[in-house]
Coordinates of C-alpha atoms in Angstrom, one line a residue:
M828 CA -35.4 43.2 48.2
T829 CA -39.0 43.1 49.4
D830 CA -40.4 39.6 49.0
L831 CA -43.9 40.0 49.8
I832 CA -46.4 43.0 50.3
F833 CA -49.9 42.8 51.7
F834 CA -51.9 45.9 50.9
N835 CA -55.4 47.1 51.0
A836 CA -55.5 45.4 54.4
N837 CA -57.1 46.4 57.6
V838 CA -54.1 45.7 59.8
I839 CA -54.5 45.1 63.4
T840 CA -50.9 45.3 64.6
L841 CA -51.3 44.9 68.4
D842 CA -48.4 47.2 68.5
P843 CA -49.5 50.4 70.5
A844 CA -46.9 52.4 68.5
I845 CA -48.5 51.5 65.2
K846 CA -52.2 52.6 65.5
K847 CA -53.3 52.2 61.9
A848 CA -51.9 50.5 58.7
N849 CA -52.9 49.1 55.4
L850 CA -49.8 47.5 54.2
V851 CA -47.3 45.1 55.5
A852 CA -44.0 44.4 53.7
V853 CA -42.1 41.2 54.2
K854 CA -38.3 40.6 53.7
N855 CA -36.3 37.5 54.4
G856 CA -39.1 36.0 56.6
R857 CA -39.4 39.1 58.8
I858 CA -41.8 42.1 58.8
Q859 CA -39.9 44.8 56.9
A860 CA -42.4 47.7 57.2
V861 CA -45.9 48.4 58.5
L862 CA -47.3 51.4 56.6
S863 CA -50.1 52.9 54.6
N864 CA -51.0 52.0 51.0
D865 CA -49.1 55.0 49.8
A866 CA -45.8 53.1 50.4
L867 CA -46.8 50.5 47.7
R868 CA -45.0 52.2 44.9
D869 CA -41.7 52.7 46.8
L870 CA -41.5 49.2 48.0
N871 CA -42.7 47.2 45.0
Q872 CA -39.9 45.8 43.0
K873 CA -39.8 43.4 39.9
Q874 CA -39.6 40.1 42.1
T875 CA -42.0 41.3 44.8
R876 CA -45.2 39.3 45.2
L877 CA -48.2 41.4 45.8
V878 CA -51.2 40.3 47.7
D879 CA -54.4 42.6 47.6
C880 CA -56.2 41.9 50.7
G881 CA -59.3 43.6 49.5
G882 CA -60.1 45.3 53.0
K883 CA -59.7 42.0 54.8
T884 CA -58.2 42.0 58.4
L885 CA -54.5 41.1 58.8
L886 CA -53.5 39.8 62.3
P887 CA -50.4 38.4 64.1
G888 CA -50.5 34.6 63.7
F889 CA -52.5 32.7 66.3
C890 CA -50.7 30.9 69.1
D891 CA -52.3 27.9 71.0
A892 CA -50.5 28.2 74.4
H893 CA -51.6 24.7 75.7
F894 CA -51.8 22.0 73.0
H895 CA -51.2 18.3 72.9
L896 CA -49.7 17.3 69.6
W897 CA -49.5 13.5 69.9
A898 CA -53.0 13.3 71.6
S899 CA -54.3 15.5 68.7
V900 CA -52.9 13.2 66.1
S901 CA -54.1 10.1 67.9
H902 CA -57.5 11.8 68.2
L903 CA -57.8 12.2 64.5
M904 CA -56.8 8.5 64.0
T905 CA -59.2 6.9 66.6
L906 CA -62.9 5.9 66.8
D907 CA -65.0 9.1 67.6
L908 CA -67.4 8.5 70.5
S909 CA -68.5 12.1 70.9
P910 CA -72.2 13.3 70.8
Q911 CA -71.2 14.8 67.3
A912 CA -70.6 11.3 66.1
N913 CA -74.2 10.3 67.2
V914 CA -73.1 8.6 70.3
S915 CA -75.7 9.2 73.0
S916 CA -75.5 5.9 75.1
I917 CA -73.3 3.0 76.2
T918 CA -75.2 1.0 73.6
D919 CA -74.1 3.4 70.8
I920 CA -70.5 3.0 72.2
L921 CA -70.7 -0.7 72.1
K922 CA -72.1 -0.9 68.7
K923 CA -69.3 1.2 67.2
I924 CA -66.7 -0.9 68.8
R925 CA -68.3 -4.1 67.7
E926 CA -68.5 -2.9 64.1
Y927 CA -64.9 -1.8 64.0
S928 CA -63.7 -5.0 65.8
K929 CA -64.9 -6.9 62.6
T930 CA -62.4 -4.9 60.5
I931 CA -59.2 -5.8 62.3
A932 CA -57.4 -9.0 63.3
P933 CA -58.2 -10.5 66.8
G934 CA -55.6 -9.2 69.3
S935 CA -55.3 -5.8 67.8
W936 CA -55.8 -2.9 70.0
I937 CA -59.0 -0.8 69.5
R938 CA -58.6 2.8 70.5
A939 CA -61.5 5.1 70.8
S940 CA -61.9 8.6 72.3
R941 CA -64.1 11.6 73.0
Y942 CA -66.8 9.9 75.0
N943 CA -68.4 12.0 77.7
E944 CA -70.5 10.3 80.4
F945 CA -72.4 13.6 80.9
Y946 CA -74.0 13.3 77.4
L947 CA -74.7 9.6 77.7
A948 CA -78.2 8.3 78.5
E949 CA -77.0 6.3 81.4
K950 CA -75.0 9.3 82.9
Q951 CA -72.1 7.0 83.7
H952 CA -68.8 5.5 82.3
P953 CA -68.9 2.3 80.6
T954 CA -67.1 -0.6 82.3
C955 CA -64.9 -3.4 81.2
R956 CA -67.9 -5.8 81.4
D957 CA -69.6 -3.5 78.8
L958 CA -66.7 -3.5 76.5
D959 CA -66.1 -7.2 76.9
K960 CA -69.6 -7.9 75.3
A961 CA -68.5 -5.8 72.1
A962 CA -64.9 -6.9 71.6
P963 CA -63.9 -9.9 73.9
D964 CA -61.0 -10.7 71.5
H965 CA -59.3 -7.4 71.1
P966 CA -57.8 -5.1 74.0
V967 CA -59.9 -1.9 74.1
K968 CA -59.0 1.5 75.4
L969 CA -61.5 4.3 75.5
T970 CA -60.3 7.7 76.3
H971 CA -62.5 10.4 78.0
R972 CA -63.1 13.7 76.4
S973 CA -61.0 15.3 79.2
H974 CA -58.1 12.7 78.8
H975 CA -58.0 12.4 82.4
A976 CA -60.0 9.1 82.5
H977 CA -59.8 5.9 80.4
V978 CA -61.8 2.7 80.2
L979 CA -60.2 -0.6 79.5
N980 CA -61.8 -4.0 78.8
S981 CA -60.7 -7.2 80.6
L982 CA -58.1 -8.1 77.9
A983 CA -56.6 -4.6 77.9
L984 CA -56.6 -4.7 81.9
K985 CA -54.6 -8.0 81.7
Q986 CA -52.2 -6.8 79.0
V987 CA -51.2 -3.6 81.0
G988 CA -51.0 -5.6 84.3
I989 CA -53.9 -4.3 86.2
S990 CA -55.7 -6.8 88.5
R991 CA -57.4 -6.8 92.0
F992 CA -54.0 -6.8 93.6
T993 CA -52.7 -3.7 91.7
P994 CA -52.3 -0.8 94.0
E995 CA -53.3 2.7 92.9
P996 CA -50.3 4.5 91.3
P997 CA -49.4 8.0 92.9
G998 CA -52.1 10.4 92.0
G999 CA -54.2 7.8 90.1
L1000 CA -57.3 6.0 90.9
I1001 CA -58.4 2.4 89.8
D1002 CA -62.2 2.2 89.9
R1003 CA -63.4 -1.2 91.3
Y1004 CA -66.6 -3.3 91.5
T1005 CA -67.9 -3.0 95.2
D1006 CA -68.9 -6.6 95.3
T1007 CA -65.6 -8.2 94.2
G1008 CA -62.9 -5.5 94.5
E1009 CA -61.9 -6.3 90.9
P1010 CA -61.1 -3.3 88.5
N1011 CA -64.1 -2.2 86.6
G1012 CA -62.0 -0.8 83.8
V1013 CA -62.4 2.8 84.7
L1014 CA -59.1 4.5 85.4
F1015 CA -58.6 8.1 86.5
E1016 CA -55.4 10.3 86.1
M1017 CA -53.4 7.3 84.6
S1018 CA -52.2 8.6 81.4
D1019 CA -48.6 8.2 82.3
F1020 CA -49.1 4.7 83.4
L1021 CA -51.0 3.6 80.2
S1022 CA -48.6 5.5 77.8
E1023 CA -45.9 3.1 78.9
R1024 CA -48.0 0.0 78.4
V1025 CA -50.4 0.5 75.6
P1026 CA -48.8 0.4 72.1
W1027 CA -48.8 3.7 70.2
I1028 CA -50.4 4.0 66.8
S1029 CA -48.3 2.8 63.8
D1030 CA -46.0 5.1 62.1
K1031 CA -48.1 5.1 59.0
E1032 CA -51.0 6.2 61.0
F1033 CA -49.1 8.8 62.9
N1034 CA -47.8 10.3 59.6
L1035 CA -51.3 10.4 58.1
G1036 CA -52.6 12.0 61.3
L1037 CA -49.9 14.5 61.7
A1038 CA -50.4 15.7 58.0
S1039 CA -54.1 16.0 58.6
L1040 CA -53.4 18.1 61.8
N1041 CA -50.9 20.3 60.1
Q1042 CA -53.4 21.3 57.6
K1043 CA -56.1 21.7 60.1
L1044 CA -54.0 24.2 62.1
L1045 CA -52.9 26.2 59.3
S1046 CA -56.5 26.5 58.1
L1047 CA -57.3 28.0 61.6
G1048 CA -54.5 30.5 61.4
I1049 CA -52.3 28.8 64.0
T1050 CA -48.6 29.5 63.6
S1051 CA -47.3 28.5 66.9
I1052 CA -48.2 25.9 69.5
H1053 CA -47.1 24.8 72.9
E1054 CA -46.9 21.1 73.4
A1055 CA -48.0 20.8 77.0
S1056 CA -48.0 17.0 77.8
F1057 CA -46.6 16.1 81.2
I1058 CA -45.1 12.9 80.0
N1059 CA -42.8 14.7 77.4
G1060 CA -39.1 13.8 77.6
L1061 CA -36.0 13.1 75.4
K1062 CA -37.9 10.6 73.3
E1063 CA -40.6 13.2 72.5
W1064 CA -38.0 15.9 71.8
E1065 CA -36.1 13.7 69.3
S1066 CA -39.4 13.0 67.6
L1067 CA -40.2 16.8 67.3
C1068 CA -36.7 17.5 66.0
S1069 CA -37.2 14.8 63.3
I1070 CA -40.6 16.3 62.5
K1071 CA -39.3 19.7 62.2
T1072 CA -36.1 18.6 60.3
K1073 CA -38.3 16.9 57.7
K1074 CA -40.7 19.8 57.6
D1075 CA -43.6 17.6 58.4
F1076 CA -45.3 20.2 60.7
S1077 CA -45.4 23.9 59.9
P1078 CA -46.4 25.8 63.3
R1079 CA -43.6 26.6 65.5
I1080 CA -43.4 24.4 68.5
T1081 CA -42.4 25.1 72.2
M1082 CA -42.4 22.0 74.2
A1083 CA -42.8 21.4 78.0
I1084 CA -41.0 18.4 79.6
G1085 CA -42.5 16.3 82.5
M1086 CA -41.1 16.6 86.1
K1087 CA -39.7 13.0 85.8
E1088 CA -37.6 13.9 82.6
F1089 CA -36.5 17.2 84.1
E1090 CA -35.0 15.3 87.0
K1091 CA -33.1 13.0 84.7
K1092 CA -31.1 16.2 83.4
H1093 CA -30.9 15.1 79.9
L1094 CA -29.2 17.3 77.3
Y1095 CA -31.6 18.4 74.7
S1096 CA -30.0 19.4 71.5
C1097 CA -31.5 19.8 68.1
P1098 CA -30.4 20.8 64.5
V1099 CA -33.5 23.0 64.2
D1100 CA -33.2 26.7 65.3
G1101 CA -34.9 27.8 68.4
E1102 CA -37.4 29.9 66.4
Q1103 CA -38.9 26.6 65.1
L1104 CA -38.6 24.5 68.1
K1105 CA -37.5 24.9 71.8
I1106 CA -38.2 23.9 75.4
S1107 CA -39.3 26.4 78.0
S1108 CA -41.3 24.8 80.8
V1109 CA -41.7 21.9 83.1
K1110 CA -45.1 20.5 83.5
I1111 CA -46.6 19.4 86.8
I1112 CA -50.0 17.9 87.2
L1113 CA -51.7 19.1 90.5
D1114 CA -55.1 17.4 91.1
Q1115 CA -57.6 16.2 93.6
T1116 CA -58.7 12.9 92.0
T1117 CA -58.1 10.9 95.1
G1118 CA -59.6 13.4 97.5
R1119 CA -56.6 15.3 98.2
L1120 CA -54.0 17.3 96.5
Y1121 CA -51.3 15.4 94.7
P1122 CA -48.5 16.1 94.8
S1123 CA -48.5 17.3 98.4
Q1124 CA -47.6 20.9 99.1
K1125 CA -44.2 19.9 100.4
E1126 CA -43.4 17.9 97.2
L1127 CA -44.8 20.7 95.0
D1128 CA -42.7 23.3 96.8
R1129 CA -39.5 21.2 96.1
S1130 CA -40.4 20.5 92.5
V1131 CA -41.2 24.3 91.7
L1132 CA -38.0 25.4 93.6
A1133 CA -35.9 23.0 91.5
I1134 CA -37.4 24.2 88.2
H1135 CA -37.0 27.9 89.4
Q1136 CA -33.3 27.3 90.3
A1137 CA -32.6 25.7 86.8
G1138 CA -34.0 29.0 85.3
M1139 CA -37.0 27.3 83.7
Q1140 CA -40.8 28.0 83.8
A1141 CA -42.9 25.8 86.1
S1142 CA -46.1 25.0 84.4
I1143 CA -48.7 23.8 86.8
H1144 CA -52.0 22.1 85.9
A1145 CA -54.4 23.5 88.4
I1146 CA -58.1 23.6 88.0
E1147 CA -59.8 23.9 91.5
Q1148 CA -59.3 27.1 93.6
S1149 CA -57.5 25.0 96.3
A1150 CA -55.1 23.7 93.6
V1151 CA -54.5 27.3 92.3
E1152 CA -53.8 28.3 95.9
S1153 CA -51.3 25.5 96.4
A1154 CA -49.5 26.4 93.1
C1155 CA -49.2 30.0 94.4
N1156 CA -47.8 28.8 97.6
A1157 CA -45.1 26.8 95.8
I1158 CA -44.2 29.7 93.4
E1159 CA -44.2 32.2 96.4
N1160 CA -41.9 29.8 98.3
A1161 CA -39.5 29.7 95.3
L1162 CA -39.5 33.5 94.8
D1163 CA -39.0 34.1 98.5
K1164 CA -35.7 32.0 98.2
I1165 CA -34.6 33.2 94.9
P1166 CA -36.2 36.5 93.7
N1167 CA -36.9 36.8 89.9
E1168 CA -39.2 39.5 88.6
N1169 CA -39.4 37.9 85.2
H1170 CA -39.8 34.3 86.1
R1171 CA -43.1 33.9 84.1
H1172 CA -44.1 30.7 85.9
R1173 CA -47.6 29.6 84.8
I1174 CA -50.8 28.0 85.9
E1175 CA -52.6 26.0 83.2
H1176 CA -56.4 26.2 83.3
C1177 CA -57.1 28.2 86.6
S1178 CA -60.8 27.2 86.0
L1179 CA -61.9 28.6 89.5
C1180 CA -60.5 31.7 90.7
S1181 CA -62.0 34.3 93.1
P1182 CA -61.0 38.0 93.0
P1183 CA -58.7 37.8 96.0
L1184 CA -56.8 34.9 94.5
A1185 CA -56.7 36.7 91.1
K1186 CA -54.9 39.6 93.0
R1187 CA -52.4 37.1 94.5
L1188 CA -51.6 35.8 91.1
A1189 CA -51.0 39.3 89.9
A1190 CA -48.8 40.1 92.9
L1191 CA -46.6 37.0 92.2
K1192 CA -46.5 37.6 88.4
I1193 CA -48.1 34.3 87.6
I1194 CA -49.2 33.8 84.1
V1195 CA -52.5 32.0 83.4
V1196 CA -53.0 30.0 80.4
T1197 CA -56.6 29.1 80.1
Q1198 CA -59.1 27.8 77.6
P1199 CA -62.0 30.1 76.7
S1200 CA -63.5 27.6 74.2
F1201 CA -64.5 25.4 77.2
I1202 CA -67.2 27.9 78.0
H1203 CA -68.7 27.3 74.5
Y1204 CA -68.4 23.6 74.5
N1205 CA -68.9 22.7 78.1
G1206 CA -71.0 25.5 79.3
D1207 CA -74.3 23.5 79.7
R1208 CA -72.5 20.9 81.7
Y1209 CA -71.0 23.6 84.0
L1210 CA -74.3 25.2 84.7
K1211 CA -75.7 21.7 85.7
T1212 CA -72.6 20.5 87.7
I1213 CA -70.9 23.3 89.3
A1214 CA -72.2 25.3 92.4
K1215 CA -73.9 28.5 91.7
E1216 CA -71.6 30.3 94.0
D1217 CA -68.7 28.9 91.9
I1218 CA -70.1 29.8 88.5
A1219 CA -69.5 33.5 89.1
H1220 CA -65.8 32.6 89.4
L1221 CA -65.5 30.1 86.4
Y1222 CA -62.8 31.1 83.9
P1223 CA -62.8 34.7 85.2
F1224 CA -61.1 36.3 82.3
A1225 CA -62.3 39.9 83.1
T1226 CA -61.3 39.5 86.8
L1227 CA -57.9 38.1 86.0
Q1228 CA -57.2 40.9 83.4
Q1229 CA -58.4 43.7 85.7
S1230 CA -56.3 42.3 88.4
G1231 CA -53.2 42.6 86.2
V1232 CA -52.6 38.9 85.4
L1233 CA -51.3 38.1 81.9
V1234 CA -53.8 35.6 80.4
A1235 CA -52.9 33.6 77.3
G1236 CA -55.5 31.6 75.4
S1237 CA -55.4 28.0 74.2
S1238 CA -57.6 25.1 73.3
D1239 CA -56.1 22.1 75.2
S1240 CA -56.6 20.2 71.9
P1241 CA -57.8 17.6 71.5
I1242 CA -60.0 18.3 74.5
V1243 CA -62.0 20.8 72.3
E1244 CA -61.5 21.9 68.7
P1245 CA -58.3 24.3 68.5
N1246 CA -60.1 27.1 66.6
P1247 CA -58.8 30.4 68.0
I1248 CA -61.9 32.1 66.7
T1249 CA -64.1 30.0 68.9
G1250 CA -61.9 30.9 71.8
I1251 CA -62.1 34.6 70.9
Y1252 CA -65.9 34.5 70.6
S1253 CA -66.3 32.6 74.0
A1254 CA -64.0 35.0 75.7
I1255 CA -66.2 38.0 74.7
S1256 CA -69.7 36.4 74.7
R1257 CA -69.4 33.9 77.5
M1258 CA -71.9 31.8 75.6
A1259 CA -72.4 28.2 75.7
K1260 CA -73.5 26.1 72.4
T1261 CA -77.1 26.0 73.9
G1262 CA -77.3 29.8 74.1
K1263 CA -77.0 30.2 77.9
T1264 CA -74.7 32.7 79.3
I1265 CA -72.1 31.8 81.9
A1266 CA -71.0 34.7 84.2
A1267 CA -71.5 37.4 81.6
K1268 CA -69.6 39.9 83.6
E1269 CA -66.4 37.9 83.0
G1270 CA -66.5 38.8 79.2
I1271 CA -63.8 40.8 77.8
D1272 CA -63.5 43.2 74.8
I1273 CA -62.6 41.8 71.3
L1274 CA -58.9 43.2 71.2
S1275 CA -58.1 41.7 74.6
A1276 CA -59.4 38.4 73.6
I1277 CA -57.3 38.5 70.3
Q1278 CA -54.3 39.4 72.4
M1279 CA -54.9 36.2 74.4
F1280 CA -54.1 34.2 71.3
T1281 CA -51.2 36.5 70.0
L1282 CA -49.1 38.8 72.0
N1283 CA -50.0 37.4 75.4
A1284 CA -49.2 33.9 74.3
A1285 CA -45.9 35.1 72.8
K1286 CA -45.0 36.5 76.1
V1287 CA -45.6 33.2 77.8
F1288 CA -42.7 31.8 75.9
F1289 CA -40.4 34.9 76.3
D1290 CA -41.1 35.5 72.5
E1291 CA -42.6 38.9 72.3
D1292 CA -39.6 40.2 70.6
L1293 CA -40.1 37.7 67.8
K1294 CA -43.9 37.3 67.4
G1295 CA -47.2 38.3 68.8
S1296 CA -47.7 41.6 66.9
I1297 CA -47.1 43.0 63.4
T1298 CA -44.0 45.0 64.1
P1299 CA -41.0 45.6 61.9
G1300 CA -38.2 43.2 62.7
K1301 CA -40.5 40.5 64.0
L1302 CA -41.2 37.2 62.3
A1303 CA -43.7 37.5 59.4
D1304 CA -46.2 35.0 61.0
M1305 CA -49.7 36.3 60.2
V1306 CA -53.3 35.4 59.4
L1307 CA -55.6 37.1 57.1
L1308 CA -59.4 36.9 58.2
S1309 CA -62.5 37.5 56.1
K1310 CA -64.0 40.2 58.3
D1311 CA -63.0 43.0 60.6
V1312 CA -63.3 41.5 64.0
T1313 CA -63.5 44.9 65.7
R1314 CA -66.7 45.8 63.9
L1315 CA -68.7 42.7 64.5
S1316 CA -71.1 41.7 67.3
S1317 CA -70.1 38.8 69.5
E1318 CA -72.4 36.6 67.5
E1319 CA -71.0 37.6 64.2
V1320 CA -67.4 36.8 65.3
K1321 CA -68.4 33.2 65.0
G1322 CA -68.8 33.4 61.3
I1323 CA -65.2 34.7 60.6
N1324 CA -63.1 32.4 58.5
V1325 CA -59.3 32.4 57.9
V1326 CA -58.4 33.5 54.4
M1327 CA -54.7 32.9 54.4
T1328 CA -51.9 31.9 56.9
I1329 CA -48.4 33.0 56.7
I1330 CA -45.4 31.7 58.3
E1331 CA -42.0 33.3 58.1
G1332 CA -43.1 35.2 55.0
K1333 CA -44.4 32.2 53.2
I1334 CA -48.1 31.7 52.5
V1335 CA -48.6 28.2 54.0
W1336 CA -52.4 27.9 53.6
E1337 CA -54.9 29.6 51.4
S1338 CA -58.7 29.2 51.3
H1339 CA -60.2 28.5 47.9
D1340 CA -63.8 29.4 48.7

């Protein structure tokens, strides 16, 4: 029996075999049929629920292909130091921390996030001396907007064991006062180090944050995410198993594990089926914080080859062109030793990429998982801080697409808001919040932008037979939008709202506006 029928819909299937449809029938959590409204009479039965879409647009559910679940939950439960929270100076930061410190017991950790030195009047990071003035009796940890930098006050530095005698961890950097050599509280690329030493938020806070995040993602039409944190391992896997078993989080989850955890060769088993939760990739952070690439090319080659031999995806964080080239070298080395046309190794971000490098990515069949919304949220900063010759190759969606690279969309939440509509808008308009355009020639058409957050993202996880298009037999994960995205200008796309979100044939969120 047909469980649910959506009719009078403008169905954008993203399936080339189904050009036009107005009706989608759902049975047992799967798409049963994609037809015209004429089929309604034949499919409708006594127990079938009918949803008149009123001409609104039905799409495959959105997938965020690079997301940080734990950081996003924490983000919702910490002090907001972003410009949107009226923070425009270090003085504003200290005021917020001082006020908050009065509401909790001495010795309790204060966690704050989303500060960005670019938007502070001082144009610099606060230091431990600054934070000590606001909360000398509380350990304080500030997390930068990028999550690649943190600031600790003196008490926090002491509690995590950082002093003038502490050496830099591999790939990390402890900033220091030049006159004394003492740490000034600013730490770069030390998330792994801190995660092992700073207490996590309470279970109560986490559960509240997770419930809030779940509703937020459903309201944005997100039906799948990829948990991309490089510190993930058995503990995080077991936590996700528990979350999914208790049905505390609706979107499907694919999890990356970190290289350290991969080398431990844990057995990852779970009572939840693979359509709800699975592991697909091993995350490696490749950066230049210390002035040179870490890990080295030799070490990266070894790691990628081990991942490749295990039949898993390498997921390599690479921002600068030199880092992308290094990632290509490592993947090419692995493919030379063990050829595999369908490896689907991925580069995360790929922020700077010239046309020749894009062609190399395509030749190696490397997937790029990128963040179009960064153009919208960070465009003004990019224009002021990135060399003119590099701006032309910044998040080059059109160049990558024309070269034959599979490009998937994501938000890197909580780095920016996880709204796929903002990502789609940014990919087609290349417009910063201030109205300035960044490398307009790298804009792509609306259907290609939608595909980044649907079918392309599904292909990243080897899930294109399950989701990513509205095709009979696939999972009934869909989103109903207020307007037809294909008939709007790029500026009008920003005004689209999610009306309804469907996961496995169940309406899990509905707008009441």
